[in-house]
Tab-separated table of C-alpha atoms in Angstrom:
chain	number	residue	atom	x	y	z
A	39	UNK	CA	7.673	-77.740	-115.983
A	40	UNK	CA	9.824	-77.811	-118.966
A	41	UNK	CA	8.199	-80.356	-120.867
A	42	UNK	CA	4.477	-79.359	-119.977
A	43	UNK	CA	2.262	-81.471	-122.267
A	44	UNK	CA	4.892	-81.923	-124.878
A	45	UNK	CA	5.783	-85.613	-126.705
A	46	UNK	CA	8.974	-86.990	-126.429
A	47	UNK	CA	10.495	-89.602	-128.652
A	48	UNK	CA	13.687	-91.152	-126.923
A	49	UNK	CA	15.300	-93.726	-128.976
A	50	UNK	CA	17.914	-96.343	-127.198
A	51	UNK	CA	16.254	-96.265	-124.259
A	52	UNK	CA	17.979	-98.941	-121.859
A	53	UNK	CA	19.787	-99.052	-118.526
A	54	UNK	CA	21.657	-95.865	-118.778
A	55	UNK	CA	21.501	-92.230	-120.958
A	56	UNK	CA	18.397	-93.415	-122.300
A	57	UNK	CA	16.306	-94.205	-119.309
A	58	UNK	CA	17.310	-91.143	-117.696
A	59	UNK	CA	15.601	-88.778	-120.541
A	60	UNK	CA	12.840	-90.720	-120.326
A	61	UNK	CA	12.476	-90.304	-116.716
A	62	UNK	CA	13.172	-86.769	-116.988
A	63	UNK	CA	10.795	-86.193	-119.774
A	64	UNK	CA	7.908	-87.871	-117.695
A	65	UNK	CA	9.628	-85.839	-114.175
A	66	UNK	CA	9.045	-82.227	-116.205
A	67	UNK	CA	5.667	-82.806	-117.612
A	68	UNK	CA	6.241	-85.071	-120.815
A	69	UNK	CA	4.535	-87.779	-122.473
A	70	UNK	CA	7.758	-89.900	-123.428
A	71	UNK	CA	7.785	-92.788	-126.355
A	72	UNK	CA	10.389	-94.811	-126.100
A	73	UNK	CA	12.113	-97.476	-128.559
A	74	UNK	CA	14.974	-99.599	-128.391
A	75	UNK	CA	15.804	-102.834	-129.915
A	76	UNK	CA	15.278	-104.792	-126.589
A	77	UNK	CA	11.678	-104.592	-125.476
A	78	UNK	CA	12.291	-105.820	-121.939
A	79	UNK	CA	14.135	-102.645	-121.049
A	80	UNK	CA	11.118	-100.421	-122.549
A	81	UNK	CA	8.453	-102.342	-119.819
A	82	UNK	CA	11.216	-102.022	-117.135
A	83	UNK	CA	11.857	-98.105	-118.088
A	84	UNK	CA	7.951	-97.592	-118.509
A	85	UNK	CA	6.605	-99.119	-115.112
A	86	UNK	CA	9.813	-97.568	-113.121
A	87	UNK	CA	8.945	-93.910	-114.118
A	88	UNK	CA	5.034	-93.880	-115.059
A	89	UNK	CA	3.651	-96.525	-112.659
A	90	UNK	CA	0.089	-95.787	-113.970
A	91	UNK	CA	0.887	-95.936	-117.487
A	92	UNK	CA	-1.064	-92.783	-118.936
A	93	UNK	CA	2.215	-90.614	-119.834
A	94	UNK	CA	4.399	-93.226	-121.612
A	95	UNK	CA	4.454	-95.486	-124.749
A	96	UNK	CA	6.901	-97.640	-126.183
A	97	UNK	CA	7.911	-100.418	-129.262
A	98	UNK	CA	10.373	-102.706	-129.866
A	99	UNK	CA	12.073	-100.675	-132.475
A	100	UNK	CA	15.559	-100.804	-134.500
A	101	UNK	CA	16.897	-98.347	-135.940
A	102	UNK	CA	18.273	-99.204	-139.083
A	103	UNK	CA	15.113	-100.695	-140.001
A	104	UNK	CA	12.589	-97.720	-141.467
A	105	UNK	CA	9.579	-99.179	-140.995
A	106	UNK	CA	10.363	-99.471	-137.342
A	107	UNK	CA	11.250	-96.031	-137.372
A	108	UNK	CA	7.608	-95.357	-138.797
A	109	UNK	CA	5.596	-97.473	-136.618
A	110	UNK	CA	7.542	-95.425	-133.402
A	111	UNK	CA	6.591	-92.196	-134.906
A	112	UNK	CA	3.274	-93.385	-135.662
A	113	UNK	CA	2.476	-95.055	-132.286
A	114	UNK	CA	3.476	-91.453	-130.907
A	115	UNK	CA	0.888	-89.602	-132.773
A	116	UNK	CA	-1.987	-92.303	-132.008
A	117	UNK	CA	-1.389	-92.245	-128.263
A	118	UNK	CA	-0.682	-88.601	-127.540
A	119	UNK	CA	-1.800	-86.545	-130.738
A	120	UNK	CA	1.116	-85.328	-131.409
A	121	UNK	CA	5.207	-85.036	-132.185
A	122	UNK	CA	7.208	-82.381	-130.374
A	123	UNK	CA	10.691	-83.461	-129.786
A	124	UNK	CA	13.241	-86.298	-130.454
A	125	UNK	CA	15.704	-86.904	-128.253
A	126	UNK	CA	18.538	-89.594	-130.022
A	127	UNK	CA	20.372	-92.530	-127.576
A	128	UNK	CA	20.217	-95.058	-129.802
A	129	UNK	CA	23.579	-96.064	-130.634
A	130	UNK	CA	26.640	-99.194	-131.638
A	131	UNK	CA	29.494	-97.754	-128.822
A	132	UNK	CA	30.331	-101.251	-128.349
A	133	UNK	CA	33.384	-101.615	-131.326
A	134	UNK	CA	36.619	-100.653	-130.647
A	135	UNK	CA	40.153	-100.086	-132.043
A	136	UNK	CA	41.957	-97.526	-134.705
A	137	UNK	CA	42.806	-97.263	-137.811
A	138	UNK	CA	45.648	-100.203	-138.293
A	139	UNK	CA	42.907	-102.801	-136.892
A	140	UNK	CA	39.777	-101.980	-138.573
A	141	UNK	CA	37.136	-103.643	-139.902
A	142	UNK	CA	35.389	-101.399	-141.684
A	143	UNK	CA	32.317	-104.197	-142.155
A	144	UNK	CA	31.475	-103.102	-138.616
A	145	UNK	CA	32.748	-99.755	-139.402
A	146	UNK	CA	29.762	-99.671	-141.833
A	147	UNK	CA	27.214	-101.127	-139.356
A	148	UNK	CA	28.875	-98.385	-136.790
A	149	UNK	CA	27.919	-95.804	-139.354
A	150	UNK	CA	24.467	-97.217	-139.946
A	151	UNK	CA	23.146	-96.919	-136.567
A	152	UNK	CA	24.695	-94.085	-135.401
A	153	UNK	CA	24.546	-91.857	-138.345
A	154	UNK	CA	21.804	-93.392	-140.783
A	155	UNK	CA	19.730	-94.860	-138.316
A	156	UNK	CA	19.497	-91.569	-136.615
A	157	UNK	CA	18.552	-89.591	-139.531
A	158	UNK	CA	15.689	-93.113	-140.578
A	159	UNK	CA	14.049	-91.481	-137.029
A	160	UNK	CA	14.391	-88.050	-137.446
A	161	UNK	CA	12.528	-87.966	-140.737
A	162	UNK	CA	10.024	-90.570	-139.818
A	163	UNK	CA	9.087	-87.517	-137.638
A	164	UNK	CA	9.360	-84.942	-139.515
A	165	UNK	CA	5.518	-85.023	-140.559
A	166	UNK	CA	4.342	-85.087	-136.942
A	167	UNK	CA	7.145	-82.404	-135.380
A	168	UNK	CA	5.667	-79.866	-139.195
A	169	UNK	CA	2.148	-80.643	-137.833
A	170	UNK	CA	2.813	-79.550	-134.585
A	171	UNK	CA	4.566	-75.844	-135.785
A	172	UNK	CA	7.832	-77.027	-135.249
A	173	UNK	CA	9.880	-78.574	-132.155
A	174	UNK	CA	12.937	-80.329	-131.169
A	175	UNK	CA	15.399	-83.151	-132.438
A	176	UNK	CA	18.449	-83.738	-130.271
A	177	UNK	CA	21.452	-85.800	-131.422
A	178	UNK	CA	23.791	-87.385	-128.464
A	179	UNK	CA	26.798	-87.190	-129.859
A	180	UNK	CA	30.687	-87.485	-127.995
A	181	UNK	CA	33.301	-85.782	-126.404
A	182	UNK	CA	35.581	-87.832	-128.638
A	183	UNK	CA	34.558	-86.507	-131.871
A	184	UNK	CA	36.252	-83.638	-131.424
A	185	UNK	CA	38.778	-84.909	-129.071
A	186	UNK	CA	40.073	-88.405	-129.015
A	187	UNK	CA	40.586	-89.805	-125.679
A	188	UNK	CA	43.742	-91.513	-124.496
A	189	UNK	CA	42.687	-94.087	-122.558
A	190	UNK	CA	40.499	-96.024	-125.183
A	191	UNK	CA	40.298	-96.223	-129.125
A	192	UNK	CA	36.627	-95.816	-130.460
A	193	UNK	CA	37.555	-94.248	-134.009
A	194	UNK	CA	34.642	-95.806	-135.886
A	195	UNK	CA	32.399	-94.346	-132.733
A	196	UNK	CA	33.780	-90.688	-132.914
A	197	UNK	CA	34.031	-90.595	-136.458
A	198	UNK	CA	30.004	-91.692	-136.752
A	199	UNK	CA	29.347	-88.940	-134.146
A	200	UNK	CA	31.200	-86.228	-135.709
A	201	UNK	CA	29.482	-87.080	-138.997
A	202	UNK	CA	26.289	-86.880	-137.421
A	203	UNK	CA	27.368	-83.376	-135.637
A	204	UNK	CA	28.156	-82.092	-139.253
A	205	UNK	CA	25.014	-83.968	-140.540
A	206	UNK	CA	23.091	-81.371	-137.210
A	207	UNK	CA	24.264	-78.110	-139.059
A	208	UNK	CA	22.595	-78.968	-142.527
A	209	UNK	CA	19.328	-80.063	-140.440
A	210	UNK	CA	19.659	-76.878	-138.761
A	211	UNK	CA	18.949	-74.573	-141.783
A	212	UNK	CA	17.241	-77.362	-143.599
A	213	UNK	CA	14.441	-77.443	-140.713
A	214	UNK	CA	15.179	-74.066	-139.513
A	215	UNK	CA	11.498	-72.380	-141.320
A	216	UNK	CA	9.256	-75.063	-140.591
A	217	UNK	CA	10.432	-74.264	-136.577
A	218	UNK	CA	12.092	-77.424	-136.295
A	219	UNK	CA	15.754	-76.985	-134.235
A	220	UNK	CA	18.279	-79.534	-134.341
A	221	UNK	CA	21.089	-79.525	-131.656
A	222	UNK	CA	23.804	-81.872	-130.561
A	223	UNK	CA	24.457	-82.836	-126.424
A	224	UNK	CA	28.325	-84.203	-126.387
A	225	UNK	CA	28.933	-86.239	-123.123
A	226	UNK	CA	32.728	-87.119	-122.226
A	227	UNK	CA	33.370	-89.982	-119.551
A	228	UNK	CA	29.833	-90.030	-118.211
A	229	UNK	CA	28.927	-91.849	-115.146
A	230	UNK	CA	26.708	-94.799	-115.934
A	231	UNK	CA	26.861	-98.554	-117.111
A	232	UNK	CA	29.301	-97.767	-119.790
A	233	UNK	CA	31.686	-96.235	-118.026
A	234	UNK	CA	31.412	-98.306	-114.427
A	235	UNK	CA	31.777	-101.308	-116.615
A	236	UNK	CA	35.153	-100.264	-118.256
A	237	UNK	CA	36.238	-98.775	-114.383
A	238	UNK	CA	35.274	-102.403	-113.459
A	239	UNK	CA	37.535	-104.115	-115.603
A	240	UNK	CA	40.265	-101.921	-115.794
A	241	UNK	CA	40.604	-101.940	-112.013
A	242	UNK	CA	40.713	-105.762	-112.057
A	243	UNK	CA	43.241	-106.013	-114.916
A	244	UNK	CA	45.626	-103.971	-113.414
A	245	UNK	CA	44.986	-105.497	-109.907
A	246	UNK	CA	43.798	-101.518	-108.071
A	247	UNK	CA	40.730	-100.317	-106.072
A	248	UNK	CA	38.064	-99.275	-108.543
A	249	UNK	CA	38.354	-95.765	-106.663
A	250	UNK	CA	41.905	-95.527	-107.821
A	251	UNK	CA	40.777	-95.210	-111.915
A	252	UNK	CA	37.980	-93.393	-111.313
A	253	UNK	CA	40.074	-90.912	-109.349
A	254	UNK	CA	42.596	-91.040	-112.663
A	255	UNK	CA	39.663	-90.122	-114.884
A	256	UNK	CA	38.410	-87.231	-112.245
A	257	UNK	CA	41.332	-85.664	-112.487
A	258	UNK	CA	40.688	-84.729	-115.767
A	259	UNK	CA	38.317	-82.270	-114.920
A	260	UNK	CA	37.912	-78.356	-113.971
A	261	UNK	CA	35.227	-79.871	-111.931
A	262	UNK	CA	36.299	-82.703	-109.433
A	263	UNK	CA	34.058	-85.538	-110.489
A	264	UNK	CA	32.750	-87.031	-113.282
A	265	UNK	CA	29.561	-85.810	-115.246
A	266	UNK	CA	26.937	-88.367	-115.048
A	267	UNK	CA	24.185	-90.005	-117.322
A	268	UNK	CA	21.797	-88.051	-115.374
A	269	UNK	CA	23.431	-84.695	-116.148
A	270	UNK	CA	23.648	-85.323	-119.682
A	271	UNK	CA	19.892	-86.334	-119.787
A	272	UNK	CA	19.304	-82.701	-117.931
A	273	UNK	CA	21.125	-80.792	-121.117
A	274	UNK	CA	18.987	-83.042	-123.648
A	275	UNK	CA	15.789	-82.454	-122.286
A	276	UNK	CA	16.833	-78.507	-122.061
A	277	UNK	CA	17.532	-78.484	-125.698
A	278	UNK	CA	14.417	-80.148	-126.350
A	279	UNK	CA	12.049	-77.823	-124.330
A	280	UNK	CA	10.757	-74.484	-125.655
A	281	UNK	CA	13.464	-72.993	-123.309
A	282	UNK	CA	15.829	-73.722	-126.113
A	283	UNK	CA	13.431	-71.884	-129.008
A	284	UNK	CA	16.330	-69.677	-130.157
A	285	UNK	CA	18.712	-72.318	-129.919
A	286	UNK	CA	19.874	-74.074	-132.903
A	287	UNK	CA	22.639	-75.946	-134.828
A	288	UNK	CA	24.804	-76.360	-131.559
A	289	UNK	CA	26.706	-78.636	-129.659
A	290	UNK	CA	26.999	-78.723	-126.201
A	291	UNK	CA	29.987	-80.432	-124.083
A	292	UNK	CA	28.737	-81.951	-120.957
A	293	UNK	CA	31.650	-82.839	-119.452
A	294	UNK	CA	32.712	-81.561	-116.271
A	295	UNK	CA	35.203	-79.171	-117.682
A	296	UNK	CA	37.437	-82.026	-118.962
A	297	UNK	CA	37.436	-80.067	-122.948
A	298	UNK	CA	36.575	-76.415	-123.070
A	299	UNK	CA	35.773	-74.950	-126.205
């Protein structure tokens, strides 16, 4: 098993991305803590993937707040001893527009959560991941940081993920003695709430069969369908297990073949 005995932290762990590492973590061997702003979804994750309890934890915990970040860390440690990977879901992906619309208030609050509050967990950490000889921290970033899709504007989104990609390099070397690697998974369209959701409503605005968009989006790819929330959690918890040791300051595109780099 990948994951053998090894702590997870998973931040933003709700319906989608984030319950998926967290059931992965658990599937391969993990102990997985889990935090998210909405504690409901941590009890419904929990008892849906460790029905016994003994190989999860979880908090209530936000982000941008770093004493939340602490008390996540710290509830890790106390339950399972120890700190060996963070895995980073936690994100705003909800605000959207450009440039000529902005409001860059909630351009600000974009950048908090998804770039600062990122970095608030990933050194509230730190102590336990040094303890342990080193481990894993995995950023989710997007497909649109480096490539801006057509069919929505998310500029405040792409440009807090590609500052947190460039933020990943610096962490690499940073981190790299004390055994620590830092890595970035980059999901494009990626089958889940999220996306259903905007397939959902776009279908209904324009008055077409759901199958119809999801077919335009498909066709996008090298590979004929979509990449889902499940594949994406597969490439996180990868990059988090010691299969990954010599891996480091990268970003992978899970994406069905849609961008090839």
């Amino acid at each position: 098993m990948l994951l053998q005995g090894k702590t997870v932290v998973v931040s933003g762990v709700g319906a989608g991305l984030g319950h998926r590492v967290a059931e992965a973590v658990v599937r391969d061997g993990g102990n997985a803590v889990l935090g998210a702003r909405t504690g409901a979804n941590l009890v419904r994750t929990a008892a849906a993937i460790d029905p016994a309890g003994g190989r999860t934890a979880h908090l209530a915990t936000d982000i941008t707040d770093e004493a939340q970040c602490r008390a996540l860390a710290a509830l890790a440690v106390e339950r399972f001893g120890s700190i060996d990977a963070v895995v980073h879901v936690a994100a705003w992906d909800s605000y959207f527009g450009g440039l000529a619309d902005a409001d860059f208030t909630t351009w600000l609050g974009v950048l908090d959560v998804n770039l600062l509050g990122t970095l608030r967990m990933t050194r509230a950490c730190l102590p336990a991941l040094r303890a342990a000889g080193g481990g894993s921290v995995v950023f989710v970033g997007t497909q649109s940081s480096v490539a801006a899709p057509t069919q929505v504007r998310q500029a405040a989104y792409a440009a807090s993920k590609g500052a947190l990609t460039s933020a990943m390099y610096s962490l690499a070397r940073e981190l790299g003695p004390d055994r620590i690697r830092v890595n970035t998974v980059l999901p494009g369209w990626m089958w889940g709430p999220p996306v259903e959701a905007f397939v959902h409503v776009t279908a209904g605005a324009e008055g077409v069969p759901e199958e119809e968009v999801l077919g335009r989006l498909a066709s996008r790819m090298a590979l004929p369908e979509l990449a889902t929330d499940a594949d994406v959690a597969e490439a996180a918890v990868f990059l988090a297990s010691p299969r990954a040791r010599a891996i480091t300051g990268q970003s992978l595109l899970v994406n069905a073949g849609e961008l090839m780099r």
